[in-house]
């Protein structure tokens, strides 16, 4: 479907088949883990993506149990404001503080941590920067 706006801008809406996008991943890797906080119903995705799962597991989410503790942290331990805003995300103090926060949290959280990044590209760049901070010039 196409929608014409103001005689100059056209928006094209298409229903894309997600199995076409995931197929190269399935062809390249022998094991693929698909995770999401919103995959429901669980049996819909193997049908839609045209694969046969080896294992399916669903974990119930409850706020009654103290298993999840979402946090928004705005300052590092040195009180430098931290943010994933594009303008400051590569500032060395911000990068260092993100790493320090994760290290400190991993020391006290017994069951593991999930850290979300705004993109894969940013995640790769920040991990590379952390590596350089720990071992400068070694790669």
Coordinates of N, CA, C and O in Angstrom, one line a residue:
X1 N 0.8 -1.2 0.0 CA 0.0 0.0 0.0 C 0.9 1.2 0.0 O 1.9 1.3 0.7
X2 N 0.5 2.2 -0.8 CA 1.3 3.5 -0.8 C 0.4 4.6 -0.4 O -0.8 4.6 -0.7
X3 N 0.9 5.5 0.4 CA 0.2 6.7 0.8 C 0.9 7.9 0.3 O 2.1 8.0 0.5
X4 N 0.2 8.8 -0.4 CA 0.8 10.0 -0.9 C 0.5 11.2 0.1 O -0.6 11.4 0.5
X5 N 1.6 11.8 0.6 CA 1.4 12.9 1.6 C 2.0 14.2 0.9 O 3.1 14.2 0.5
X6 N 1.2 15.3 0.9 CA 1.6 16.6 0.5 C 2.2 16.6 -1.0 O 3.1 17.3 -1.3
X7 N 1.7 15.7 -1.8 CA 2.1 15.6 -3.2 C 3.6 15.3 -3.4 O 4.0 15.2 -4.6
X8 N 4.4 15.3 -2.4 CA 5.9 15.1 -2.6 C 6.4 13.9 -1.9 O 7.4 13.2 -2.4
X9 N 5.9 13.5 -0.7 CA 6.5 12.5 0.1 C 5.5 11.3 0.0 O 4.3 11.4 0.3
X10 N 6.1 10.1 -0.3 CA 5.3 8.9 -0.4 C 5.8 7.9 0.7 O 7.0 7.8 0.9
X11 N 4.9 7.3 1.4 CA 5.2 6.3 2.3 C 4.7 5.0 1.8 O 3.6 4.8 1.4
X12 N 5.6 4.0 1.8 CA 5.3 2.7 1.3 C 5.3 1.7 2.4 O 6.2 1.6 3.1
X13 N 4.1 1.0 2.6 CA 4.0 0.0 3.7 C 4.0 -1.3 3.0 O 3.3 -1.6 2.1
X14 N 4.8 -2.2 3.6 CA 4.9 -3.6 3.0 C 4.9 -4.6 4.2 O 5.5 -4.3 5.2
X15 N 4.3 -5.7 3.9 CA 4.3 -6.8 4.9 C 5.5 -7.7 4.4 O 5.4 -8.3 3.4
X16 N 6.6 -7.7 5.2 CA 7.7 -8.5 4.8 C 7.7 -9.8 5.5 O 7.3 -9.9 6.7
X17 N 8.2 -10.8 4.9 CA 8.3 -12.2 5.4 C 9.6 -12.3 6.3 O 10.7 -12.3 5.7
X18 N 9.4 -12.4 7.6 CA 10.6 -12.4 8.4 C 11.5 -13.7 8.2 O 12.7 -13.7 8.5
X19 N 10.9 -14.7 7.7 CA 11.6 -16.0 7.4 C 12.7 -15.7 6.4 O 13.8 -16.4 6.4
X20 N 12.5 -14.8 5.5 CA 13.5 -14.4 4.5 C 14.8 -13.8 5.1 O 15.9 -14.0 4.7
X21 N 14.5 -13.0 6.1 CA 15.6 -12.3 6.8 C 16.4 -13.2 7.7 O 17.6 -13.1 7.9
X22 N 15.7 -14.2 8.3 CA 16.4 -15.1 9.3 C 17.1 -16.3 8.6 O 18.0 -16.9 9.1
X23 N 16.7 -16.6 7.4 CA 17.2 -17.7 6.6 C 18.7 -17.7 6.5 O 19.3 -18.8 6.8
X24 N 19.4 -16.6 6.2 CA 20.8 -16.7 6.1 C 21.5 -17.0 7.5 O 22.5 -17.6 7.5
X25 N 20.8 -16.6 8.6 CA 21.4 -16.9 9.9 C 21.3 -18.4 10.1 O 22.2 -19.0 10.6
X26 N 20.1 -19.0 9.8 CA 19.9 -20.4 10.0 C 20.9 -21.2 9.1 O 21.4 -22.3 9.5
X27 N 21.2 -20.7 7.9 CA 22.1 -21.4 7.0 C 23.6 -21.3 7.5 O 24.3 -22.3 7.3
X28 N 23.9 -20.2 8.1 CA 25.3 -20.0 8.5 C 25.7 -20.7 9.9 O 26.8 -21.1 10.1
X29 N 24.7 -20.7 10.8 CA 25.0 -21.2 12.1 C 24.2 -22.5 12.4 O 23.0 -22.6 12.1
X30 N 24.8 -23.4 13.1 CA 24.1 -24.7 13.4 C 23.2 -24.5 14.6 O 22.3 -25.3 14.8
X31 N 23.5 -23.6 15.5 CA 22.6 -23.3 16.7 C 22.3 -21.9 16.7 O 23.2 -21.0 16.6
X32 N 21.0 -21.6 16.8 CA 20.5 -20.2 16.9 C 19.6 -20.1 18.1 O 18.7 -20.9 18.3
X33 N 19.9 -19.1 19.0 CA 19.0 -18.9 20.1 C 18.2 -17.6 19.8 O 18.7 -16.6 19.5
X34 N 16.9 -17.8 19.9 CA 16.0 -16.6 19.7 C 15.4 -16.3 21.1 O 14.7 -17.2 21.7
X35 N 15.5 -15.1 21.5 CA 15.0 -14.7 22.8 C 14.2 -13.4 22.7 O 14.5 -12.6 21.8
X36 N 13.3 -13.2 23.5 CA 12.5 -12.0 23.6 C 11.6 -11.9 24.8 O 11.3 -13.0 25.4
X37 N 11.3 -10.8 25.2 CA 10.4 -10.6 26.4 C 9.0 -10.6 25.9 O 8.1 -10.6 26.7
X38 N 8.8 -10.7 24.6 CA 7.4 -10.5 24.1 C 7.0 -11.6 23.1 O 6.0 -11.5 22.5
X39 N 7.8 -12.7 22.9 CA 7.4 -13.7 22.0 C 6.3 -14.5 22.6 O 6.4 -15.3 23.5
X40 N 5.1 -14.3 22.0 CA 3.9 -15.0 22.5 C 2.9 -15.0 21.4 O 2.7 -13.9 20.8
X41 N 2.2 -16.0 21.1 CA 2.4 -17.4 21.7 C 3.7 -18.0 21.1 O 4.1 -17.7 20.0
X42 N 4.3 -18.8 21.9 CA 5.6 -19.4 21.7 C 5.7 -20.2 20.4 O 6.7 -20.1 19.6
X43 N 4.6 -20.9 20.1 CA 4.7 -21.8 18.9 C 4.5 -21.0 17.6 O 4.6 -21.5 16.5
X44 N 4.1 -19.7 17.6 CA 3.9 -18.9 16.4 C 5.2 -18.7 15.7 O 5.2 -18.7 14.4
X45 N 6.3 -18.4 16.3 CA 7.5 -18.0 15.7 C 8.2 -19.2 14.9 O 8.7 -19.0 13.8
X46 N 8.3 -20.4 15.4 CA 8.8 -21.5 14.6 C 8.0 -21.6 13.3 O 8.6 -21.9 12.2
X47 N 6.7 -21.5 13.3 CA 5.8 -21.6 12.1 C 6.1 -20.4 11.2 O 6.3 -20.6 10.0
X48 N 6.2 -19.2 11.7 CA 6.4 -18.0 10.9 C 7.8 -18.0 10.3 O 7.9 -17.6 9.2
X49 N 8.8 -18.4 11.1 CA 10.2 -18.3 10.6 C 10.6 -19.6 9.9 O 11.7 -19.7 9.5
X50 N 9.7 -20.6 9.9 CA 10.0 -21.8 9.2 C 11.2 -22.6 9.7 O 12.1 -22.8 8.9
X51 N 11.2 -22.9 11.0 CA 12.2 -23.7 11.6 C 11.6 -24.6 12.6 O 10.5 -24.4 13.1
X52 N 12.4 -25.7 12.9 CA 11.9 -26.7 13.9 C 12.8 -26.5 15.1 O 14.0 -26.8 15.1
X53 N 12.2 -26.0 16.2 CA 13.0 -25.8 17.4 C 13.4 -27.1 18.1 O 12.7 -28.1 18.1
X54 N 14.6 -27.1 18.6 CA 15.1 -28.2 19.4 C 14.6 -28.1 20.9 O 14.3 -29.1 21.5
X55 N 14.6 -26.9 21.3 CA 14.1 -26.6 22.7 C 13.4 -25.3 22.8 O 13.7 -24.3 22.2
X56 N 12.2 -25.3 23.5 CA 11.5 -24.1 23.7 C 11.2 -24.0 25.2 O 10.9 -24.9 25.9
X57 N 11.5 -22.8 25.7 CA 11.3 -22.6 27.1 C 10.6 -21.2 27.3 O 11.1 -20.2 26.7
X58 N 9.7 -21.1 28.2 CA 9.0 -19.9 28.5 C 9.1 -19.7 30.0 O 8.8 -20.6 30.8
X59 N 9.5 -18.5 30.4 CA 9.6 -18.2 31.8 C 8.5 -17.2 32.2 O 8.5 -16.1 31.6
X60 N 7.7 -17.5 33.2 CA 6.7 -16.6 33.5 C 7.2 -15.3 34.2 O 8.2 -15.4 34.9
X61 N 6.7 -14.2 33.8 CA 7.1 -12.9 34.4 C 6.2 -12.5 35.5 O 5.0 -12.5 35.3
X62 N 6.7 -12.2 36.6 CA 5.9 -11.7 37.7 C 6.6 -10.6 38.4 O 7.9 -10.7 38.6
X63 N 5.9 -9.7 38.9 CA 6.5 -8.6 39.7 C 6.4 -8.9 41.2 O 6.9 -8.2 42.0
X64 N 5.8 -10.1 41.5 CA 5.7 -10.5 42.9 C 7.0 -11.0 43.4 O 7.3 -11.0 44.6
X65 N 7.8 -11.6 42.5 CA 9.0 -12.2 42.8 C 10.2 -11.3 42.6 O 10.2 -10.5 41.6
X66 N 11.1 -11.2 43.5 CA 12.2 -10.3 43.4 C 13.3 -10.8 42.5 O 14.5 -10.7 42.8
X67 N 13.0 -11.3 41.3 CA 13.9 -11.8 40.4 C 14.4 -10.8 39.4 O 15.5 -10.9 38.8
X68 N 13.6 -9.8 39.2 CA 14.0 -8.7 38.2 C 14.0 -7.4 38.9 O 13.2 -7.1 39.7
X69 N 15.1 -6.6 38.6 CA 15.2 -5.3 39.2 C 15.7 -4.3 38.1 O 16.9 -4.1 38.0
X70 N 14.7 -3.8 37.3 CA 15.1 -2.9 36.3 C 15.7 -1.6 36.9 O 15.1 -1.1 37.9
X71 N 16.7 -1.1 36.3 CA 17.4 0.1 36.9 C 17.6 1.1 35.7 O 18.0 0.7 34.6
X72 N 17.5 2.4 36.1 CA 17.9 3.4 35.2 C 19.0 4.2 36.0 O 18.7 4.7 37.0
X73 N 20.2 4.2 35.5 CA 21.3 4.9 36.2 C 21.7 6.1 35.4 O 22.0 6.0 34.2
X74 N 21.7 7.3 36.0 CA 22.0 8.5 35.3 C 23.4 9.1 35.6 O 23.8 10.0 34.9
X75 N 24.1 8.5 36.6 CA 25.4 9.0 37.0 C 26.3 7.9 37.4 O 25.9 6.9 38.0
X76 N 27.6 8.0 37.0 CA 28.6 7.0 37.4 C 29.0 7.2 38.9 O 28.6 8.1 39.5
X77 N 29.9 6.3 39.3 CA 30.4 6.4 40.7 C 31.2 7.7 40.9 O 31.3 8.2 42.1
X78 N 31.7 8.3 39.9 CA 32.4 9.6 40.0 C 31.5 10.8 39.8 O 31.9 11.9 39.6
X79 N 30.2 10.5 39.7 CA 29.1 11.5 39.5 C 29.1 12.1 38.2 O 28.4 13.1 37.9
X80 N 29.8 11.6 37.2 CA 29.7 12.1 35.8 C 28.4 11.6 35.3 O 28.1 10.4 35.4
X81 N 27.6 12.5 34.7 CA 26.3 12.1 34.1 C 26.6 11.1 32.9 O 27.5 11.3 32.1
X82 N 25.8 10.0 32.9 CA 26.0 9.1 31.8 C 24.7 8.9 31.0 O 23.6 9.1 31.6
X83 N 24.8 8.7 29.8 CA 23.6 8.6 28.9 C 24.0 7.8 27.7 O 25.2 7.8 27.3
X84 N 23.0 7.3 27.0 CA 23.3 6.7 25.7 C 22.9 7.6 24.6 O 22.9 7.2 23.4
X85 N 22.6 8.9 24.9 CA 22.4 9.9 23.9 C 23.6 9.9 22.9 O 24.7 9.9 23.3
X86 N 23.3 10.1 21.7 CA 24.3 10.1 20.6 C 25.4 11.0 20.9 O 26.6 10.7 20.7
X87 N 25.1 12.2 21.4 CA 26.1 13.3 21.6 C 27.2 12.9 22.7 O 28.3 13.4 22.6
X88 N 26.8 12.1 23.6 CA 27.7 11.8 24.7 C 28.1 10.3 24.9 O 29.0 10.0 25.7
X89 N 27.5 9.5 24.1 CA 27.7 8.0 24.3 C 29.2 7.6 24.1 O 29.5 6.5 24.7
X90 N 30.0 8.3 23.4 CA 31.4 7.8 23.2 C 32.4 8.6 24.0 O 33.6 8.4 23.9
X91 N 31.9 9.5 24.9 CA 32.7 10.2 25.8 C 33.4 9.2 26.7 O 32.8 8.3 27.3
X92 N 34.8 9.3 26.8 CA 35.5 8.3 27.6 C 35.0 8.1 29.0 O 35.0 7.0 29.5
X93 N 34.6 9.2 29.7 CA 34.1 9.1 31.0 C 32.8 8.3 31.1 O 32.5 7.5 32.0
X94 N 31.9 8.5 30.1 CA 30.6 7.8 30.0 C 30.9 6.3 29.8 O 30.4 5.4 30.4
X95 N 31.8 6.0 28.8 CA 32.1 4.6 28.5 C 32.7 3.9 29.7 O 32.4 2.8 30.1
X96 N 33.7 4.6 30.4 CA 34.3 4.0 31.6 C 33.3 3.7 32.7 O 33.3 2.7 33.3
X97 N 32.4 4.7 32.9 CA 31.4 4.5 33.9 C 30.4 3.4 33.6 O 30.0 2.7 34.5
X98 N 30.0 3.3 32.3 CA 29.1 2.1 32.0 C 29.8 0.8 32.3 O 29.2 -0.1 32.9
X99 N 31.1 0.7 32.0 CA 31.8 -0.5 32.3 C 31.9 -0.8 33.8 O 31.7 -1.9 34.3
X100 N 32.3 0.3 34.5 CA 32.4 0.2 36.0 C 31.1 -0.2 36.7 O 31.1 -1.0 37.6
X101 N 30.0 0.3 36.2 CA 28.7 0.0 36.7 C 28.4 -1.5 36.5 O 27.9 -2.2 37.4
X102 N 28.6 -2.0 35.3 CA 28.4 -3.4 35.0 C 29.3 -4.3 35.9 O 28.8 -5.3 36.4
X103 N 30.5 -3.9 36.0 CA 31.4 -4.7 36.9 C 30.9 -4.7 38.3 O 30.9 -5.8 38.9
X104 N 30.6 -3.6 38.8 CA 30.1 -3.5 40.2 C 28.8 -4.3 40.4 O 28.7 -5.0 41.4
X105 N 27.9 -4.2 39.5 CA 26.7 -4.9 39.6 C 26.9 -6.4 39.5 O 26.3 -7.2 40.3
X106 N 27.8 -6.9 38.6 CA 28.1 -8.3 38.5 C 28.7 -8.9 39.8 O 28.5 -10.1 40.1
X107 N 29.3 -8.0 40.6 CA 29.9 -8.5 41.8 C 28.9 -8.8 42.9 O 29.1 -9.6 43.8
X108 N 27.7 -8.2 42.8 CA 26.7 -8.3 43.9 C 25.4 -9.0 43.4 O 24.6 -9.4 44.3
X109 N 25.2 -9.1 42.1 CA 23.9 -9.8 41.6 C 24.2 -11.3 41.4 O 25.1 -11.6 40.6
X110 N 23.6 -12.2 42.2 CA 24.0 -13.6 42.1 C 23.5 -14.3 40.9 O 24.2 -15.3 40.5
X111 N 22.5 -13.9 40.2 CA 21.9 -14.7 39.1 C 22.2 -14.2 37.7 O 21.7 -14.7 36.7
X112 N 23.0 -13.1 37.6 CA 23.3 -12.6 36.3 C 22.6 -11.3 36.0 O 21.7 -10.9 36.7
X113 N 23.1 -10.7 35.0 CA 22.6 -9.3 34.6 C 22.4 -9.3 33.1 O 23.1 -9.9 32.3
X114 N 21.3 -8.6 32.7 CA 21.1 -8.3 31.3 C 21.3 -6.8 31.1 O 20.6 -6.0 31.7
X115 N 22.1 -6.5 30.2 CA 22.4 -5.1 29.8 C 21.9 -4.8 28.4 O 22.2 -5.5 27.5
X116 N 21.1 -3.8 28.3 CA 20.6 -3.4 26.9 C 21.4 -2.2 26.4 O 21.7 -1.3 27.1
X117 N 21.7 -2.3 25.1 CA 22.4 -1.3 24.4 C 21.5 -0.8 23.3 O 20.7 -1.5 22.8
X118 N 21.7 0.5 22.9 CA 20.8 1.1 21.9 C 20.9 0.4 20.5 O 20.0 0.5 19.7
X119 N 22.1 -0.2 20.3 CA 22.3 -0.9 19.0 C 23.4 -1.9 19.1 O 24.3 -1.7 20.0
X120 N 23.5 -2.8 18.2 CA 24.6 -3.7 18.1 C 25.9 -3.0 17.9 O 27.0 -3.3 18.4
X121 N 25.9 -2.0 17.0 CA 27.1 -1.2 16.6 C 27.6 -0.5 17.9 O 28.8 -0.5 18.1
X122 N 26.7 0.1 18.7 CA 27.2 0.8 19.9 C 27.8 -0.3 20.9 O 28.8 0.0 21.5
X123 N 27.1 -1.4 21.0 CA 27.6 -2.4 21.9 C 29.0 -2.8 21.5 O 29.9 -2.9 22.4
X124 N 29.2 -3.1 20.2 CA 30.6 -3.5 19.8 C 31.6 -2.4 20.0 O 32.7 -2.7 20.4
X125 N 31.2 -1.2 19.8 CA 32.2 -0.1 20.0 C 32.5 0.1 21.5 O 33.7 0.4 21.8
X126 N 31.5 0.0 22.3 CA 31.8 0.2 23.8 C 32.6 -0.9 24.3 O 33.5 -0.7 25.2
X127 N 32.3 -2.2 23.9 CA 33.1 -3.3 24.4 C 34.6 -3.2 23.9 O 35.5 -3.4 24.6
X128 N 34.7 -2.7 22.7 CA 36.1 -2.5 22.2 C 36.8 -1.4 23.0 O 38.0 -1.5 23.3
X129 N 36.1 -0.3 23.3 CA 36.7 0.7 24.1 C 37.0 0.2 25.5 O 38.1 0.6 26.0
X130 N 36.2 -0.6 26.1 CA 36.5 -1.2 27.4 C 37.8 -2.0 27.3 O 38.7 -2.0 28.2
X131 N 37.9 -2.8 26.2 CA 39.1 -3.6 26.0 C 40.3 -2.8 25.9 O 41.3 -3.1 26.5
X132 N 40.2 -1.7 25.2 CA 41.3 -0.7 25.1 C 41.7 -0.1 26.4 O 42.9 0.2 26.7
X133 N 40.7 0.2 27.2 CA 41.0 0.8 28.6 C 41.7 -0.2 29.5 O 42.5 0.2 30.3
X134 N 41.4 -1.5 29.3 CA 42.0 -2.5 30.2 C 43.4 -2.8 29.7 O 44.3 -3.0 30.5
X135 N 43.5 -3.0 28.4 CA 44.8 -3.4 27.8 C 45.2 -2.5 26.6 O 45.1 -3.0 25.5
X136 N 45.5 -1.3 26.8 CA 45.8 -0.4 25.7 C 47.0 -0.9 24.8 O 48.0 -1.4 25.3
X137 N 46.8 -0.8 23.5 CA 47.8 -1.2 22.6 C 48.0 -2.7 22.4 O 49.0 -3.1 21.7
X138 N 47.2 -3.5 23.0 CA 47.4 -4.9 22.9 C 46.7 -5.6 21.7 O 46.8 -6.8 21.6
X139 N 46.0 -4.9 21.0 CA 45.3 -5.5 19.8 C 45.4 -4.6 18.6 O 45.8 -3.5 18.5

